């Protein structure tokens, strides 16, 4: 969870750039979208949410107020990553089973082109959710740094 790494990382813009790079580029595009295009989005999400299920109870047991503070960020990121997986999963399905997505009679190449044309529209909504999550995460990292006695 990048929120815990963002605390103490300098000015607001530096933290925001770090969180945007982590959420959008590394986790969303490289960690979910590319595997989704290879029809591995479910596996990528399974690993991501399994790790989250291991980390979140540790945070909750150490500090219930910190867990409550980061829960909106966790939910927004889960929504954004799931939306990105669904969007890129369409490309994987169009590549492997085009008739399932677009009906009988469509060639694999045409289905793949069509799915790739639809991908940016679907992926933009996921990226918008993750940008909002990064902004919220940046604000929370400042709150965690400036009010440590209330969160811990």
Short mmCIF file of C-alpha atoms in Angstrom, two decimals:
data_model
loop_
_atom_site.label_atom_id
_atom_site.label_comp_id
_atom_site.label_asym_id
_atom_site.label_seq_id
_atom_site.Cartn_x
_atom_site.Cartn_y
_atom_site.Cartn_z
CA UNK A 1 0.00 0.00 0.00
CA UNK A 2 1.76 3.17 -1.18
CA UNK A 3 0.11 5.34 1.50
CA UNK A 4 2.45 4.03 4.16
CA UNK A 5 5.46 4.68 1.90
CA UNK A 6 4.33 8.21 0.99
CA UNK A 7 4.59 9.51 4.54
CA UNK A 8 7.71 11.63 4.82
CA UNK A 9 8.32 11.95 1.06
CA UNK A 10 8.64 15.73 0.75
CA UNK A 11 6.24 18.25 -0.69
CA UNK A 12 2.69 17.62 -1.88
CA UNK A 13 3.63 17.46 -5.57
CA UNK A 14 6.37 14.88 -4.96
CA UNK A 15 4.02 12.64 -3.01
CA UNK A 16 1.29 13.02 -5.59
CA UNK A 17 3.64 12.12 -8.47
CA UNK A 18 4.91 9.11 -6.52
CA UNK A 19 1.38 7.87 -5.78
CA UNK A 20 0.16 8.52 -9.34
CA UNK A 21 3.12 6.62 -10.77
CA UNK A 22 2.55 3.75 -8.36
CA UNK A 23 -1.23 3.53 -8.79
CA UNK A 24 -1.55 4.29 -12.50
CA UNK A 25 1.61 3.03 -14.14
CA UNK A 26 2.96 0.22 -12.01
CA UNK A 27 -0.14 -1.27 -10.42
CA UNK A 28 -2.89 -0.48 -12.95
CA UNK A 29 -1.23 -0.54 -16.36
CA UNK A 30 1.61 -2.97 -15.74
CA UNK A 31 0.09 -5.04 -12.93
CA UNK A 32 -3.52 -5.40 -14.08
CA UNK A 33 -4.06 -4.16 -17.65
CA UNK A 34 -1.23 -6.00 -19.39
CA UNK A 35 -2.02 -9.35 -17.71
CA UNK A 36 -5.68 -8.72 -18.54
CA UNK A 37 -4.85 -8.43 -22.22
CA UNK A 38 -3.33 -11.88 -21.95
CA UNK A 39 -6.50 -13.10 -20.24
CA UNK A 40 -4.80 -13.21 -16.83
CA UNK A 41 -6.69 -10.33 -15.19
CA UNK A 42 -8.43 -12.61 -12.72
CA UNK A 43 -5.11 -14.04 -11.56
CA UNK A 44 -3.57 -10.56 -11.20
CA UNK A 45 -6.54 -9.35 -9.13
CA UNK A 46 -6.50 -12.51 -7.04
CA UNK A 47 -2.86 -11.98 -6.10
CA UNK A 48 -3.38 -8.26 -5.45
CA UNK A 49 -6.44 -8.76 -3.23
CA UNK A 50 -4.87 -11.70 -1.42
CA UNK A 51 -1.90 -9.53 -0.47
CA UNK A 52 -4.29 -6.78 0.58
CA UNK A 53 -6.12 -9.28 2.76
CA UNK A 54 -2.85 -10.11 4.48
CA UNK A 55 -1.71 -6.49 4.99
CA UNK A 56 -5.01 -4.88 6.02
CA UNK A 57 -5.58 -6.95 9.20
CA UNK A 58 -2.03 -6.16 10.31
CA UNK A 59 -2.76 -2.45 9.95
CA UNK A 60 -6.14 -2.82 11.64
CA UNK A 61 -4.67 -4.65 14.61
CA UNK A 62 -1.86 -2.13 15.05
CA UNK A 63 -4.08 0.95 14.72
CA UNK A 64 -7.84 0.85 14.24
CA UNK A 65 -7.99 4.59 13.48
CA UNK A 66 -5.36 4.23 10.73
CA UNK A 67 -7.30 1.33 9.23
CA UNK A 68 -10.48 3.41 9.26
CA UNK A 69 -8.66 6.32 7.65
CA UNK A 70 -7.24 4.28 4.76
CA UNK A 71 -10.39 2.23 4.10
CA UNK A 72 -11.82 4.72 1.51
CA UNK A 73 -8.51 4.60 -0.37
CA UNK A 74 -8.50 0.80 -0.30
CA UNK A 75 -12.06 0.64 -1.61
CA UNK A 76 -11.39 3.18 -4.37
CA UNK A 77 -8.26 1.33 -5.45
CA UNK A 78 -10.12 -1.99 -5.47
CA UNK A 79 -12.81 -0.42 -7.65
CA UNK A 80 -10.28 1.13 -10.02
CA UNK A 81 -8.22 -2.03 -10.40
CA UNK A 82 -11.34 -4.14 -10.94
CA UNK A 83 -12.55 -1.73 -13.62
CA UNK A 84 -9.15 -1.87 -15.34
CA UNK A 85 -9.16 -5.66 -15.19
CA UNK A 86 -12.63 -5.81 -16.71
CA UNK A 87 -11.63 -3.41 -19.48
CA UNK A 88 -8.45 -5.28 -20.38
CA UNK A 89 -10.14 -8.63 -19.92
CA UNK A 90 -12.32 -7.80 -22.90
CA UNK A 91 -9.19 -7.68 -25.04
CA UNK A 92 -8.15 -11.10 -23.77
CA UNK A 93 -11.58 -12.56 -24.47
CA UNK A 94 -11.66 -10.97 -27.94
CA UNK A 95 -8.29 -12.51 -28.66
CA UNK A 96 -9.08 -16.02 -27.42
CA UNK A 97 -12.86 -16.36 -27.92
CA UNK A 98 -14.13 -13.58 -30.21
CA UNK A 99 -17.56 -15.17 -30.75
CA UNK A 100 -18.27 -15.02 -27.02
CA UNK A 101 -17.83 -11.25 -26.98
CA UNK A 102 -19.12 -10.09 -30.37
CA UNK A 103 -21.22 -12.98 -31.67
CA UNK A 104 -20.70 -15.57 -34.36
CA UNK A 105 -19.10 -14.71 -37.67
CA UNK A 106 -16.51 -12.20 -36.47
CA UNK A 107 -12.88 -12.90 -37.23
CA UNK A 108 -10.36 -12.95 -34.42
CA UNK A 109 -8.38 -10.05 -35.87
CA UNK A 110 -11.49 -7.88 -36.23
CA UNK A 111 -12.63 -8.70 -32.71
CA UNK A 112 -9.20 -7.83 -31.34
CA UNK A 113 -9.15 -4.51 -33.21
CA UNK A 114 -12.63 -3.68 -31.95
CA UNK A 115 -11.72 -4.54 -28.35
CA UNK A 116 -8.53 -2.45 -28.56
CA UNK A 117 -10.56 0.51 -29.85
CA UNK A 118 -12.97 0.14 -26.91
CA UNK A 119 -10.18 -0.23 -24.34
CA UNK A 120 -9.25 3.47 -23.89
CA UNK A 121 -12.86 4.49 -23.21
CA UNK A 122 -13.28 1.78 -20.59
CA UNK A 123 -9.83 2.27 -19.08
CA UNK A 124 -10.24 6.04 -18.67
CA UNK A 125 -12.97 5.56 -16.08
CA UNK A 126 -10.70 3.26 -14.07
CA UNK A 127 -7.85 5.75 -14.34
CA UNK A 128 -10.14 8.57 -13.15
CA UNK A 129 -11.04 6.56 -10.04
CA UNK A 130 -7.35 5.85 -9.39
CA UNK A 131 -6.39 9.52 -9.83
CA UNK A 132 -8.99 10.47 -7.22
CA UNK A 133 -7.68 7.68 -4.99
CA UNK A 134 -4.13 9.03 -5.36
CA UNK A 135 -5.26 12.54 -4.43
CA UNK A 136 -7.04 11.21 -1.36
CA UNK A 137 -4.02 9.10 -0.48
CA UNK A 138 -1.73 12.13 -0.73
CA UNK A 139 -3.97 14.13 1.60
CA UNK A 140 -4.11 11.23 4.04
CA UNK A 141 -0.32 10.90 4.00
CA UNK A 142 -0.08 14.53 5.12
CA UNK A 143 -2.69 13.91 7.80
CA UNK A 144 -0.83 10.82 9.00
CA UNK A 145 2.37 12.83 9.22
CA UNK A 146 0.97 15.94 10.86
CA UNK A 147 -1.36 14.20 13.32
CA UNK A 148 0.54 11.06 14.33
CA UNK A 149 -0.87 10.92 17.85
CA UNK A 150 -4.45 10.73 16.57
CA UNK A 151 -3.78 7.97 14.04
CA UNK A 152 -1.55 5.74 16.09
#
